[in-house]
Each structure stands twice: as C-alpha cells, then as structure tokens.
Coordinates of N, CA, C and O in Angstrom, one line a residue:
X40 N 35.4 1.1 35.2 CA 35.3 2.3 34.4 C 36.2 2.3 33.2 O 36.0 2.8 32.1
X41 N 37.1 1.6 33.5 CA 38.5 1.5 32.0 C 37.9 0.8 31.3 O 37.6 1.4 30.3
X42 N 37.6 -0.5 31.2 CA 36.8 -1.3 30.6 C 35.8 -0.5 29.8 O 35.7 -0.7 28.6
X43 N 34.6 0.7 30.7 CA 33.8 0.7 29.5 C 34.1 1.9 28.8 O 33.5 2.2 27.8
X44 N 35.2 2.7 29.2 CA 35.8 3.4 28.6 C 36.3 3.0 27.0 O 36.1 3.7 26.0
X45 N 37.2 1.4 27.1 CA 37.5 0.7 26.2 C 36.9 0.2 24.9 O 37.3 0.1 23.7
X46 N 35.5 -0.1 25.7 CA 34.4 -0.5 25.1 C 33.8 0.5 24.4 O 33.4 0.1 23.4
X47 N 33.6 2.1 24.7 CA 33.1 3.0 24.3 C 34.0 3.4 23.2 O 33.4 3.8 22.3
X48 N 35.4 3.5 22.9 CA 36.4 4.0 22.2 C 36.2 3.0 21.1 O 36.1 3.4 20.0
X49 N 36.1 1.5 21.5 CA 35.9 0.7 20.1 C 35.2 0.8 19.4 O 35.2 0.7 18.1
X50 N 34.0 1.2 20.3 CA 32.9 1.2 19.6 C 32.6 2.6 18.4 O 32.1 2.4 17.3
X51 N 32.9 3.8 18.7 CA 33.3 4.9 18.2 C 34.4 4.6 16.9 O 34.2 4.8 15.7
X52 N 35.5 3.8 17.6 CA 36.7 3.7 15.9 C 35.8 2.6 15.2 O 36.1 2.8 14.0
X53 N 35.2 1.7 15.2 CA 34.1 1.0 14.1 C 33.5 2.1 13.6 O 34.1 2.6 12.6
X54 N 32.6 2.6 14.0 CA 31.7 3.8 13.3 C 32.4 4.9 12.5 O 32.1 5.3 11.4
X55 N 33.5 5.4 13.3 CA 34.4 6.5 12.2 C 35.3 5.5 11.4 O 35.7 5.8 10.2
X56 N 35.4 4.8 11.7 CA 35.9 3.3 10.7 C 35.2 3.4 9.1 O 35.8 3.5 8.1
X57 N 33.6 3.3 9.5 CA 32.6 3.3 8.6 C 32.4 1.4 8.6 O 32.0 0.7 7.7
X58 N 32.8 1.0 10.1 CA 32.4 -0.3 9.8 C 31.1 -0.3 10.6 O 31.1 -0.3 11.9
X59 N 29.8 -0.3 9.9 CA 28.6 -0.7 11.0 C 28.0 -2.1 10.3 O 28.0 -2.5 9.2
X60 N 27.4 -2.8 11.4 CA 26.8 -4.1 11.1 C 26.0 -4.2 9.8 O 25.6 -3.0 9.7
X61 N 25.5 -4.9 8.9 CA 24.3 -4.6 8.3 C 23.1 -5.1 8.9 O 23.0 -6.3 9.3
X62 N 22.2 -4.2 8.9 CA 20.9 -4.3 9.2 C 19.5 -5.2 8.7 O 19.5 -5.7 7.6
X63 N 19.0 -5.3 9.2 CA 17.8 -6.7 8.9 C 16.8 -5.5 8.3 O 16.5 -4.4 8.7
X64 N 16.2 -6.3 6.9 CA 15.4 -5.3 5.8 C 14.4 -4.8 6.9 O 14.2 -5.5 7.8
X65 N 13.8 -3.8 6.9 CA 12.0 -3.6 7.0 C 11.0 -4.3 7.1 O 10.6 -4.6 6.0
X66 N 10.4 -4.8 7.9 CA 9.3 -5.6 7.5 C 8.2 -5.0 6.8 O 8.1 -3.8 6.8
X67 N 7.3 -5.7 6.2 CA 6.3 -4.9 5.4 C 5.5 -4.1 5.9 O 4.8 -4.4 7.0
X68 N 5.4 -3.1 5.2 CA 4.3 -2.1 6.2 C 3.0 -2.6 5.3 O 3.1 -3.2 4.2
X69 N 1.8 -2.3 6.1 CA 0.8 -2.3 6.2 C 0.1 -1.1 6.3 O 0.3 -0.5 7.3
X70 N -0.7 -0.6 5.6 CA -1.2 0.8 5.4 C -2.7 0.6 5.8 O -3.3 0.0 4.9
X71 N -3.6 1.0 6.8 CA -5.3 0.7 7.1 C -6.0 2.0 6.6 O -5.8 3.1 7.2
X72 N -6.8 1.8 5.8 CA -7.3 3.5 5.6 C -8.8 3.1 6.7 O -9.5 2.0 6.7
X73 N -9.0 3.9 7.3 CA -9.9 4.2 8.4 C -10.8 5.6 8.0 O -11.9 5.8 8.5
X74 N -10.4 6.3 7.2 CA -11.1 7.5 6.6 C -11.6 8.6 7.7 O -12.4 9.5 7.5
X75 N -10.9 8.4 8.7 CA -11.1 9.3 9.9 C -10.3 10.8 9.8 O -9.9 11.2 10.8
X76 N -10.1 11.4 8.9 CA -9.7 12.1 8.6 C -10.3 13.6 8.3 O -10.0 14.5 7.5
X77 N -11.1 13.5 9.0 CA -12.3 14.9 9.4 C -12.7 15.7 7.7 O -13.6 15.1 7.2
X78 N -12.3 16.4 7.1 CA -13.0 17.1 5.8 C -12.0 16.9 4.6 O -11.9 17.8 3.8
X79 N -11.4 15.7 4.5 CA -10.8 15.6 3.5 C -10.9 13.4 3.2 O -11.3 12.7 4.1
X80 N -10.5 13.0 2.2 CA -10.3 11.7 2.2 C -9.0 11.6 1.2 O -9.1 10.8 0.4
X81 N -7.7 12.4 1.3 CA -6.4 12.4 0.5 C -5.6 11.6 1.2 O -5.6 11.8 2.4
X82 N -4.9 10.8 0.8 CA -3.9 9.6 1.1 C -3.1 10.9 1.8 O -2.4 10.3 2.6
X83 N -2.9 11.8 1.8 CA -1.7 12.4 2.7 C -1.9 12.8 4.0 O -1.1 13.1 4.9
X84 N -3.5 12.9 3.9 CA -3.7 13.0 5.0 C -3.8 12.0 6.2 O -4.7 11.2 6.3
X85 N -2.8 11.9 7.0 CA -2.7 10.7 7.8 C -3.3 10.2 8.8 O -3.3 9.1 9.2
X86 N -4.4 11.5 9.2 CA -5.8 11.0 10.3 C -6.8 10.1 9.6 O -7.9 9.8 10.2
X87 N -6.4 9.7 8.2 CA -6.9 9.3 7.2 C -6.6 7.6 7.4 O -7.1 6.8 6.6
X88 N -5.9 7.3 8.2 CA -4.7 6.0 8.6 C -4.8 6.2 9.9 O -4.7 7.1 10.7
X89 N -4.9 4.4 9.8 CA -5.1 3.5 11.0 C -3.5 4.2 11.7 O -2.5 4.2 10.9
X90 N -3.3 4.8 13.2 CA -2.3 4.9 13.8 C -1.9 6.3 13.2 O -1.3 7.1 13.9
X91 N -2.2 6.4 12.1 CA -1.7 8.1 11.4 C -0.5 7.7 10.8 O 0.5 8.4 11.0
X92 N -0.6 6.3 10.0 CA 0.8 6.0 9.4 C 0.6 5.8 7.9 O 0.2 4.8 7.4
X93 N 0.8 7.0 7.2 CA 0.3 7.0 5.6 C 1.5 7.3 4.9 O 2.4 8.0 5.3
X94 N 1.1 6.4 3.4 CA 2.0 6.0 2.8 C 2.8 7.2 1.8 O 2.2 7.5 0.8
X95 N 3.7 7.6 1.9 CA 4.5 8.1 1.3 C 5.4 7.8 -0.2 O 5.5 6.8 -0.8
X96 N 5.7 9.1 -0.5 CA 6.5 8.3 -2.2 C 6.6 7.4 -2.0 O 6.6 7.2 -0.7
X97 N 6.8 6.2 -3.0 CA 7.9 4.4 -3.0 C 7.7 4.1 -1.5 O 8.3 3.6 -0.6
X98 N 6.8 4.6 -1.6 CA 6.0 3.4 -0.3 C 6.1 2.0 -1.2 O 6.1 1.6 -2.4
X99 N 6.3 1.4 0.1 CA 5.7 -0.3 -0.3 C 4.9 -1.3 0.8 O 5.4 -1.4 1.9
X100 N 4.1 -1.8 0.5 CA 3.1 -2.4 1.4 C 2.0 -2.8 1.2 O 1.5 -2.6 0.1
X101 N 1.2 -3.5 2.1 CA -0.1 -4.0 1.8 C -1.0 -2.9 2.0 O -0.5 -2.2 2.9
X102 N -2.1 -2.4 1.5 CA -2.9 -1.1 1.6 C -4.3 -1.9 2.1 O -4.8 -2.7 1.3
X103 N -5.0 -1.6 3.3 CA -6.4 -2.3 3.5 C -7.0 -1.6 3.7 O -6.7 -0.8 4.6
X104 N -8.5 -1.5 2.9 CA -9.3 -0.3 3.1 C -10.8 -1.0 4.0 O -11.6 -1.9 3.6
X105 N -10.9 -0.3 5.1 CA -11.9 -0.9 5.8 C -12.9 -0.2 6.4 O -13.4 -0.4 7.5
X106 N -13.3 1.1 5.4 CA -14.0 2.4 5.5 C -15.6 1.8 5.1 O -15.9 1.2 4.1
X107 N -16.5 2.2 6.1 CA -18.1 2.5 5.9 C -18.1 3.3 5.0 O -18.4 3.1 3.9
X108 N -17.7 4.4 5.4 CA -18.1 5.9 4.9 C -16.5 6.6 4.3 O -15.4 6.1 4.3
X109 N -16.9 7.6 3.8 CA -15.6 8.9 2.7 C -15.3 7.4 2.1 O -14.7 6.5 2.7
X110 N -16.1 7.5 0.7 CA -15.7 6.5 -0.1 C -15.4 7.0 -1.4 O -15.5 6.3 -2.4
X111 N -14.9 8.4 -1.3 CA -14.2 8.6 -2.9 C -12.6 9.1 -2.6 O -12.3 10.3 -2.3
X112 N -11.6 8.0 -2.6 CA -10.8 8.4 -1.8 C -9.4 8.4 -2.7 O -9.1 7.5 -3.4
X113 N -8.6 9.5 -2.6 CA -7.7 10.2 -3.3 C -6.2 10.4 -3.1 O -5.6 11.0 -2.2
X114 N -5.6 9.5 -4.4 CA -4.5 9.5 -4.2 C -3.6 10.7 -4.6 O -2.6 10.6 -5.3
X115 N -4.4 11.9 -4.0 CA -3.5 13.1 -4.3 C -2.3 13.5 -4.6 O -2.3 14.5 -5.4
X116 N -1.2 13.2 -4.3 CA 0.1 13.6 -4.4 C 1.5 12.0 -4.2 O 2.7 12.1 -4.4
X117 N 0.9 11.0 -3.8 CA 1.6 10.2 -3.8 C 2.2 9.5 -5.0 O 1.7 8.9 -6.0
X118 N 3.4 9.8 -4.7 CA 3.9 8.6 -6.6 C 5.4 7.6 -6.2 O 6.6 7.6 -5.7
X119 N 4.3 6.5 -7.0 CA 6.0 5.6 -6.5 C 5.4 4.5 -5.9 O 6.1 3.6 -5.7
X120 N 3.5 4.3 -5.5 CA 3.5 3.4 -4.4 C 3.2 1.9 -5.2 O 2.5 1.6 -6.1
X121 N 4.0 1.3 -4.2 CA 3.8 -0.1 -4.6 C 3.0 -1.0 -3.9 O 3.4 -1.3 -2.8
X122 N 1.7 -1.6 -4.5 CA 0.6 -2.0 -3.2 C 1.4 -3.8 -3.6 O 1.5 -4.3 -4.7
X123 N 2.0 -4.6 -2.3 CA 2.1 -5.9 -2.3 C 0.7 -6.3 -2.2 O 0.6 -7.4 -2.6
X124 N -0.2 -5.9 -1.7 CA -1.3 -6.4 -1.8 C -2.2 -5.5 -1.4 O -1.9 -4.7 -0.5
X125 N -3.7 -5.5 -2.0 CA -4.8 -4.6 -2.3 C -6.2 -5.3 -1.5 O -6.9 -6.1 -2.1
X126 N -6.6 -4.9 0.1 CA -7.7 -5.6 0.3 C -8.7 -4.5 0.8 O -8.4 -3.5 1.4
X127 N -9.8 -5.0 0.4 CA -11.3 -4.3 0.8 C -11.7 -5.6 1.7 O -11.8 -6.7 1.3
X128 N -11.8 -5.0 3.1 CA -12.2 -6.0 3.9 C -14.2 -6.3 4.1 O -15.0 -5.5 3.6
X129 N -14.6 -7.3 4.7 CA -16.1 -7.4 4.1 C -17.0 -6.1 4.5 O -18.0 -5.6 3.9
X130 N -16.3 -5.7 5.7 CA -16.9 -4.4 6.1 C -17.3 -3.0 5.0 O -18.2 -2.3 5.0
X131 N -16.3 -3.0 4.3 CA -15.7 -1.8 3.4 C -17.3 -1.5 2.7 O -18.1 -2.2 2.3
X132 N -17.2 0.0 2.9 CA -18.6 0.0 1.5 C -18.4 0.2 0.2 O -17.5 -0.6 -0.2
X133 N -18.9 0.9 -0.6 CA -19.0 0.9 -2.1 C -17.2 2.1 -2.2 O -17.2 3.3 -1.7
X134 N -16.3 1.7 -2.6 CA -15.4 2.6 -2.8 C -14.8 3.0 -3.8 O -14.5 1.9 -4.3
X135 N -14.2 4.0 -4.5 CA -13.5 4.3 -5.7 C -12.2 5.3 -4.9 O -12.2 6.2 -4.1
X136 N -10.8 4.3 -5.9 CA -9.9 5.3 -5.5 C -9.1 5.3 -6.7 O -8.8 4.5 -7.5
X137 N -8.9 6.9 -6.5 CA -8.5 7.7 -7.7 C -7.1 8.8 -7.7 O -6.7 9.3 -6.7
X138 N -6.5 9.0 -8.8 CA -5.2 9.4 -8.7 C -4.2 8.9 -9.1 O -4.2 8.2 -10.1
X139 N -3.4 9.2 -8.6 CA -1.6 9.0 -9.0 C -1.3 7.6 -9.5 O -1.7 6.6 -8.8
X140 N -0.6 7.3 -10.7 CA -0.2 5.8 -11.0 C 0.2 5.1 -9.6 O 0.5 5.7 -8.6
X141 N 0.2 3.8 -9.7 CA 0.3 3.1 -8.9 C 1.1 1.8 -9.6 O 1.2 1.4 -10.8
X142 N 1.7 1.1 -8.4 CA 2.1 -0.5 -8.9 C 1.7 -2.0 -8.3 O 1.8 -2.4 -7.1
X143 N 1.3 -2.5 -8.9 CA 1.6 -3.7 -8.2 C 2.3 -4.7 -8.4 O 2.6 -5.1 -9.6
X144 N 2.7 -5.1 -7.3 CA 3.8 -6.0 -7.4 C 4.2 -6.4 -6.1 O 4.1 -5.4 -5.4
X145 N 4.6 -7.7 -5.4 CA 4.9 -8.7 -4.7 C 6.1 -9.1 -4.8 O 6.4 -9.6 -5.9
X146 N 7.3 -8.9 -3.6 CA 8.4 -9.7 -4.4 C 8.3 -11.1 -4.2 O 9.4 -11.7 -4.4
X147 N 7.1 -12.1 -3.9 CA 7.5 -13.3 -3.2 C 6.4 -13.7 -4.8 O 6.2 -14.9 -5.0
X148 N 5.8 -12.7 -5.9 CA 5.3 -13.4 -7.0 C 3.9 -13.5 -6.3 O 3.1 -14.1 -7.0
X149 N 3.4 -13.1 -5.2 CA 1.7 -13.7 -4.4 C 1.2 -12.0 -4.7 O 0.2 -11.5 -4.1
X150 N 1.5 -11.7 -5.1 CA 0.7 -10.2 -5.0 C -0.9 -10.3 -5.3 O -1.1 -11.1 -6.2
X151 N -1.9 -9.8 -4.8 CA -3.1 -10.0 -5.2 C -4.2 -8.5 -4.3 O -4.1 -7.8 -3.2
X152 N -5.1 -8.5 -5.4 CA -6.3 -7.2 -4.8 C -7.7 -8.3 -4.7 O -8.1 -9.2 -5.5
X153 N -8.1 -7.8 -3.6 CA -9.2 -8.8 -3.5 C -10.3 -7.7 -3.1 O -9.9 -6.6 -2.8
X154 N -11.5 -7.8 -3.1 CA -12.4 -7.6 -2.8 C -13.4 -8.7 -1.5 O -14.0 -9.7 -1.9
X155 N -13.3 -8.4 -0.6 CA -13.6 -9.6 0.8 C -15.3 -8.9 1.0 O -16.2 -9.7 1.4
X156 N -15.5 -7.8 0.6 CA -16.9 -6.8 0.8 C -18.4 -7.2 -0.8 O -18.5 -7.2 -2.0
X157 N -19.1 -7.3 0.3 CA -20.1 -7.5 -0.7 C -20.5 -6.2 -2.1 O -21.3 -6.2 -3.1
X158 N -19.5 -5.3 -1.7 CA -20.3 -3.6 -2.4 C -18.9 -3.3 -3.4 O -17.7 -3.4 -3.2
X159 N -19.5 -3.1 -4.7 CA -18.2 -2.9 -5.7 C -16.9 -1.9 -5.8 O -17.4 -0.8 -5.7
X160 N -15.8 -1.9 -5.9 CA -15.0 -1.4 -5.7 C -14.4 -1.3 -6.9 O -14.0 -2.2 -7.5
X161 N -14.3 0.1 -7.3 CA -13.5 1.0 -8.2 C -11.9 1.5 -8.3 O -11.4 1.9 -7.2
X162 N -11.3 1.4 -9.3 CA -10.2 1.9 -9.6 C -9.8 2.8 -10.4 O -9.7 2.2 -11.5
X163 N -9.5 3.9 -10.4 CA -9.5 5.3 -11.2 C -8.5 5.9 -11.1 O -8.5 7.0 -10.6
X164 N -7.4 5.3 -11.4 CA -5.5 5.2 -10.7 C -5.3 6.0 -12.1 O -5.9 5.7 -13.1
X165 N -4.2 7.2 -11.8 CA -3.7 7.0 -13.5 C -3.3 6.0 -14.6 O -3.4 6.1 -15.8
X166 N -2.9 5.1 -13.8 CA -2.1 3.9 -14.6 C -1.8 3.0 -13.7 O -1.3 3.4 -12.6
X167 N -1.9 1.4 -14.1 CA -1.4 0.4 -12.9 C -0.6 -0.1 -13.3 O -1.0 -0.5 -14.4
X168 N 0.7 -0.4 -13.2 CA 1.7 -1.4 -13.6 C 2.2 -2.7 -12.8 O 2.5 -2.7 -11.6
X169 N 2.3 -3.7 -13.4 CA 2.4 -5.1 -12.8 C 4.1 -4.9 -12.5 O 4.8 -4.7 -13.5
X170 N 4.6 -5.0 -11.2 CA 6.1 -5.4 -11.1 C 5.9 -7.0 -10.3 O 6.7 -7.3 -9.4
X171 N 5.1 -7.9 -10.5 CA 5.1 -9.1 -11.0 C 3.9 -9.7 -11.4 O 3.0 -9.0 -12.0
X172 N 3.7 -11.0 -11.1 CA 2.4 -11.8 -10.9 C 1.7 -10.9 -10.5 O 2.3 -9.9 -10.1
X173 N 0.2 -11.1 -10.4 CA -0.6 -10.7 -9.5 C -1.9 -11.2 -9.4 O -2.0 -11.8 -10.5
X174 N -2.8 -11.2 -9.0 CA -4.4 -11.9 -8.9 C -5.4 -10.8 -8.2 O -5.8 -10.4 -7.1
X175 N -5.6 -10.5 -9.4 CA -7.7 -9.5 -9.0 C -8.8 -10.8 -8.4 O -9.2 -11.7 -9.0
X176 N -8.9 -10.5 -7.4 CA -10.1 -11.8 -7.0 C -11.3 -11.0 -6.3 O -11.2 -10.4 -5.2
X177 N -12.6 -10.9 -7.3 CA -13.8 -10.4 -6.6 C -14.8 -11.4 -5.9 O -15.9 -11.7 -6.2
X178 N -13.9 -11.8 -4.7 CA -14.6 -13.2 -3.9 C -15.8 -12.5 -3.5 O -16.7 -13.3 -3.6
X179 N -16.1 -11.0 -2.9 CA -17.5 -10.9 -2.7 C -18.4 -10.1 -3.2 O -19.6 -10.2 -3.3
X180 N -17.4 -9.1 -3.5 CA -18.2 -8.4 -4.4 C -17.6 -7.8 -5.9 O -16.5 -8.1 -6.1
X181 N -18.4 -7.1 -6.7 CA -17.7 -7.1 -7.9 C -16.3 -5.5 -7.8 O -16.2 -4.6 -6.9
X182 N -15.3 -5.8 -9.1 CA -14.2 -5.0 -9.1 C -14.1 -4.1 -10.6 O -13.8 -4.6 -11.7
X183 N -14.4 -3.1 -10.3 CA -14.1 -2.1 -11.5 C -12.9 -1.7 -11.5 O -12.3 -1.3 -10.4
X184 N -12.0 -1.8 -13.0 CA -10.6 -1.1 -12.8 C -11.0 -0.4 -13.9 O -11.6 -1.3 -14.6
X185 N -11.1 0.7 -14.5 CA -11.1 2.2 -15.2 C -9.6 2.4 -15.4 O -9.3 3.3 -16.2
X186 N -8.7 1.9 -15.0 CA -7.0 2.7 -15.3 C -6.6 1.1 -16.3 O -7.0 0.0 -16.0
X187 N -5.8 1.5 -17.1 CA -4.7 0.8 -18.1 C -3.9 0.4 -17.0 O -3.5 0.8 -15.9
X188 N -3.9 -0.7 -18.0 CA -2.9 -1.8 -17.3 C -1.8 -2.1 -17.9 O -2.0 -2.8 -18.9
X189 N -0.5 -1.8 -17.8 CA 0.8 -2.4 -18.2 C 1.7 -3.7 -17.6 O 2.6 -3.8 -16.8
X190 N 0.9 -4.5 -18.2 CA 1.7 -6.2 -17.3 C 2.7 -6.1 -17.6 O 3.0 -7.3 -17.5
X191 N 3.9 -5.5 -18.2 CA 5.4 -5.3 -18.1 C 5.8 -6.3 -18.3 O 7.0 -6.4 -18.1
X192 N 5.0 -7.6 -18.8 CA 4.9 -9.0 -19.0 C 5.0 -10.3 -18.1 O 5.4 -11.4 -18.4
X193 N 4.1 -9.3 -16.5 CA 4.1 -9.9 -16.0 C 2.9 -10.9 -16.1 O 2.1 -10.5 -17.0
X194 N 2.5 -12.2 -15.5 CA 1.0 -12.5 -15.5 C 0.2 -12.4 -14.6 O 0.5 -12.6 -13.5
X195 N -1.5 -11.8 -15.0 CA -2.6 -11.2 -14.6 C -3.7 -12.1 -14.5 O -4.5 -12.3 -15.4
X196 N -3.8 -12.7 -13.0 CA -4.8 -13.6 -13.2 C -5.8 -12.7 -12.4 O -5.7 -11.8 -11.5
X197 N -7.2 -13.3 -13.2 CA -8.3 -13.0 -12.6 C -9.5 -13.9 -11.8 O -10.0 -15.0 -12.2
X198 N -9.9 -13.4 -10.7 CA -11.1 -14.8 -10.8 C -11.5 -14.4 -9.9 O -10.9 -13.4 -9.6
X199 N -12.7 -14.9 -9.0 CA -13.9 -14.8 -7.6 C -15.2 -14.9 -8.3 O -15.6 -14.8 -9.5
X200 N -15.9 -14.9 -7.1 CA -16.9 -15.0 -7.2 C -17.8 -14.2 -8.0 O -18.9 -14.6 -8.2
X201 N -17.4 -13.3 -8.5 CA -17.9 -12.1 -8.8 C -17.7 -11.6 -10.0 O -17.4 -12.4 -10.9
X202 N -17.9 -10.3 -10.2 CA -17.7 -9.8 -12.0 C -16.7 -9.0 -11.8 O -17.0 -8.2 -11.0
X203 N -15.2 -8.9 -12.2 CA -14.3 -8.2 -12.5 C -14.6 -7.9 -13.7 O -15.0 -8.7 -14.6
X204 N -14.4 -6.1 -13.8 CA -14.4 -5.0 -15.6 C -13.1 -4.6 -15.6 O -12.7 -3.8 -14.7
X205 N -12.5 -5.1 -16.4 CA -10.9 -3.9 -16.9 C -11.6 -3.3 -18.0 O -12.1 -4.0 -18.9
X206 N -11.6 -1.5 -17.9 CA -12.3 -1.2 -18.9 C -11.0 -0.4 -19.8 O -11.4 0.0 -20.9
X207 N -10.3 -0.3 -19.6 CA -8.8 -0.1 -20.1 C -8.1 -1.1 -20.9 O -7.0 -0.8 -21.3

C-alpha cells in the first residue's frame, strides 16, 4: 500500500510539475462519406460518415467518397479542411461537391485526387489551394474542377486515363 501510495504521489508532483511525457502525433484520419444521412447530404451531418466520424474545422485527412446515391454533396459549414488525399472509389456514382474552400496538401509531398469510378466527378469548392505537390489522376472516369486553383507554387500534376477540365 506505501509503495503505491508513493507511486501515486509521484505521479501527481510530475503533472502539477507540468512535466508530462510528449505524446505520439495522430494518425491520419480517414473521412468515408456513405451518404446515409436520411434528408440532407451536408458534411456536418455525421450519419452522412462511415462510423459518424465527420470532418470538422482544420480537419486533416484522406476523404473517400463511396456513395451510389445523394450525389450533390455539401460542404456547408466546414473551413480549414485539408484533404491529404481525394478518392472516388469505383463504386461511387456521378458526384459533385460543393462549398467551402478547401486544401490540398500532403505532408509526405504524395498528395493526390483520383477518380477509381467510371462516372465523372465534379468540384464546385470555393477555392482550392495546393499546401504541396499534388496529382489529379482520372484513372477511370473523367474530373471536373469548376473552383480556382492557387498552387501557392506548389506543383500540379495531372494525368489518367481520362479527361481532366480545370475550368478556373
């Protein structure tokens, strides 16, 4: 009992100390839109997300959209998000998402939006900004982006199988 008594007291003067260990970063979240979200399709809505885990201000993460259906989908109120990476899986159907600026950016420089789905996919963001590298690849089907692009001087590669439009 003295012992964890001991042990309990040390442990207490570290923390009122203000000495705590430092902690191991976050791992990346992963954001699934599932569109199950009964009469709405708004990023805040979280039945809208795989597990009900939707992305918030300065979010950061990969965002994968793997919706049949509610394909006009709205980034209502979110600002700050940073997609490390953008995928439409082959399942996904014809989708457009629209709303709040957005970023992309990767810290490892691999950032990339791909299109994996045979059905074209739209972009109607306020504004995109590159916080690095990044790669549009329309491997299966084609990619509409409608929002301005600010490469912040990062570089923007493009390529797949397909027709990528930056109409901005």
């Amino acid at each position: 009992m003295r012992a964890f008594l001991k042990t309990l007291t040390l442990g207490l003067c570290l923390v009122v100390a203000g000495w705590i260990a430092p902690l191991e970063a976050p791992a990346q979240t992963t954001f699934t839109w599932t569109a199950s979200g009964g009469g709405n399709a708004n990023w805040n809505n979280d039945r809208n997300w795989l597990g009900r885990v939707d992305p918030l201000n300065n979010s950061v993460g990969a965002f994968v959209f793997s919706n049949a259906t509610r394909k006009l989908i709205n980034n209502n109120n979110r600002t700050g998000l940073v997609m490390t990476n953008l995928t439409f899986v082959s399942i996904a159907g014809a989708n457009t998402l629209n709303g709040n600026a957005i970023i992309f950016s990767n810290a490892t420089g691999n950032g990339s939006f791909a299109n994996n789905s045979a059905n074209l996919q739209t972009l109607n963001f306020a504004g995109i900004t590159l916080g690095s590298a990044y790669t549009i690849n329309a491997a299966s089907g084609s990619i509409q982006i409608n929002s301005a692009i600010n490469n912040s001087g990062n570089l923007l590669t493009v390529t797949g199988a397909r027709n990528t439009t930056l109409a901005n």
